Tab-separated table of C-alpha atoms in Angstrom:
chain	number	residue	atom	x	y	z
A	198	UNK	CA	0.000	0.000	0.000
A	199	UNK	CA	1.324	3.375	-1.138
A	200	UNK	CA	1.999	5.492	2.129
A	201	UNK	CA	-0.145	9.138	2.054
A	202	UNK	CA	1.350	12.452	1.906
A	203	UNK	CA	0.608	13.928	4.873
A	204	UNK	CA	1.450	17.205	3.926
A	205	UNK	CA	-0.915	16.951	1.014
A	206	UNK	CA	-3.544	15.821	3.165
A	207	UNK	CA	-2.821	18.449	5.821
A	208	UNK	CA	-3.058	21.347	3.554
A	209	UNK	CA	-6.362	19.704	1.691
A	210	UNK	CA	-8.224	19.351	5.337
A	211	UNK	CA	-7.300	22.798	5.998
A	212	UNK	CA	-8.321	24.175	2.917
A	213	UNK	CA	-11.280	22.535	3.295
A	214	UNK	CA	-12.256	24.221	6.191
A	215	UNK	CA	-11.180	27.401	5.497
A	216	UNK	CA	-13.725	27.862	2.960
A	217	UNK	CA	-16.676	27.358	5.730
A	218	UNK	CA	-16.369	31.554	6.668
A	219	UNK	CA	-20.104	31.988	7.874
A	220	UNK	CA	-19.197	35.946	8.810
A	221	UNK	CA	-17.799	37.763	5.471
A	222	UNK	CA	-16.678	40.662	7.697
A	223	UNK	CA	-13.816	38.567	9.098
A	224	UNK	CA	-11.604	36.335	6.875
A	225	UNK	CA	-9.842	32.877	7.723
A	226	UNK	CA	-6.335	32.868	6.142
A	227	UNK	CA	-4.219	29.427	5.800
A	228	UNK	CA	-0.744	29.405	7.036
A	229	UNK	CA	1.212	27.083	5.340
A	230	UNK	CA	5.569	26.431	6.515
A	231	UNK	CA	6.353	24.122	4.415
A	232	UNK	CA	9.788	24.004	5.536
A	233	UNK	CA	9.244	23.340	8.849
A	234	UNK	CA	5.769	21.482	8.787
A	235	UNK	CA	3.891	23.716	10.227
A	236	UNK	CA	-0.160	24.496	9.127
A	237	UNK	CA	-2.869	26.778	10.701
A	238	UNK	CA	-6.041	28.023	9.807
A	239	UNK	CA	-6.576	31.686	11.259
A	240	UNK	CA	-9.560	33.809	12.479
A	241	UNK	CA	-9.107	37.623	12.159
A	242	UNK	CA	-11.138	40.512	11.075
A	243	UNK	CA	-13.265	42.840	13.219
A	244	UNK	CA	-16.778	42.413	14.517
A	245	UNK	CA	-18.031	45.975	15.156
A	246	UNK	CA	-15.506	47.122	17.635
A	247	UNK	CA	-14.609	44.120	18.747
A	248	UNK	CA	-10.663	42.553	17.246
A	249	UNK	CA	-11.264	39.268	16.385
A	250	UNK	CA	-8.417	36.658	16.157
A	251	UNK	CA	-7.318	33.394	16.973
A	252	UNK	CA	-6.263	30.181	16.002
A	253	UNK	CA	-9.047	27.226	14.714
A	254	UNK	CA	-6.180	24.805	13.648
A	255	UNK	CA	-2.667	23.908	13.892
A	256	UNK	CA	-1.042	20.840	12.717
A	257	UNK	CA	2.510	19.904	12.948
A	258	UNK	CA	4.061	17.271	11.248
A	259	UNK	CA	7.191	15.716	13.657
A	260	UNK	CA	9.004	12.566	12.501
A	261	UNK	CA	6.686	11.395	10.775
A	262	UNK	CA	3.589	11.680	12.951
A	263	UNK	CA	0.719	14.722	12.616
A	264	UNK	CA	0.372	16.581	15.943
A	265	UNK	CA	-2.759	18.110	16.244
A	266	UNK	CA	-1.930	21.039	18.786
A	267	UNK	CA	-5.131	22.983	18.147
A	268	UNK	CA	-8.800	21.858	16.480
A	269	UNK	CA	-11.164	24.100	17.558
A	270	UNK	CA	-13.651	21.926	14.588
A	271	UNK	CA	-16.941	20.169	15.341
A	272	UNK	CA	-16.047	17.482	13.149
A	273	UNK	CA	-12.322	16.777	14.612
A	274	UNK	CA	-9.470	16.653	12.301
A	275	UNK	CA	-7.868	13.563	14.030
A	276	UNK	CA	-11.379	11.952	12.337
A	277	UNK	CA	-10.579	13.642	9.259
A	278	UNK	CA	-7.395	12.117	9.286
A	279	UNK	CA	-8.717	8.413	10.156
A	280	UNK	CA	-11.437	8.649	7.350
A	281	UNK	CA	-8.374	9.584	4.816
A	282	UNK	CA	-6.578	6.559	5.596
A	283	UNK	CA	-4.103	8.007	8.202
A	284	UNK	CA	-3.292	4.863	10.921
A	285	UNK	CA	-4.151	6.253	14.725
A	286	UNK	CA	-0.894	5.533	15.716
A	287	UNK	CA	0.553	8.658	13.326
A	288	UNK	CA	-1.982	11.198	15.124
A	289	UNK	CA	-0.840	12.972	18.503
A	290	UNK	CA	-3.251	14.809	19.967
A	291	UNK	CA	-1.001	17.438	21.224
A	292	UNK	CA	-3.702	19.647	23.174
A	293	UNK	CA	-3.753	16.457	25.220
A	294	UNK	CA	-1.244	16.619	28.469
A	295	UNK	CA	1.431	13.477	27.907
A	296	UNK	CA	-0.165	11.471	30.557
A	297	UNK	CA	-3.063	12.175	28.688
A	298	UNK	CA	-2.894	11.017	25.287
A	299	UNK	CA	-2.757	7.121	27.164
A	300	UNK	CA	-6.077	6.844	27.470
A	301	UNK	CA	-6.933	8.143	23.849
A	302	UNK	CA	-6.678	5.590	20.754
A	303	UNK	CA	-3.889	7.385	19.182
A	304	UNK	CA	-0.455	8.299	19.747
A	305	UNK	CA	1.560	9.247	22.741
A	306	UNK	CA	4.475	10.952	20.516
């Protein structure tokens, strides 16, 4: 079985959701470092008065394995990753604490 770019599939999820914008005063930009594996989707604009910015994703990719370190998603992007053929045991979910991420069905590190 050919093994799946993850970085192709990182960027694709990400995409994906950066296109679900429900407010068309703010914007959701993709950051993409390439170089260093490193992916976000961003929240920024302004509501009213109000500054509005933070992070919905980040994904790392780290010898081999994708950390999630934020998924602020209904849907999950660990399940994304499943459904796409990724095995549990290349997912971290790095918003876990270490002694943690036992007691989930994927990775430790």
């Amino acid at each position: 079985m050919e093994r799946i770019d993850y970085r192709e599939l990182v960027q694709t999820i990400l995409k994906g959701h950066s296109i679900h914008n429900a407010n068309d005063v703010t914007e959701l930009q993709l950051i993409f470092d390439q170089e260093r594996d490193h992916y976000q989707v961003l929240h920024l604009g302004w509501e009213g008065l109000k500054r509005v910015y933070g992070c919905i994703i980040h994904v790392d990719i780290k010898d081999g394995k994708i950390w999630i370190q934020r998924d602020g998603t209904e849907v999950g992007v660990a399940n994304e990753l499943v459904a796409a053929g990724v095995p549990k045991q290349d997912i971290v979910l790095g918003f876990h604490a270490p002694y943690k991420r036992k007691f989930t069905e994927f990775a430790t590190d």
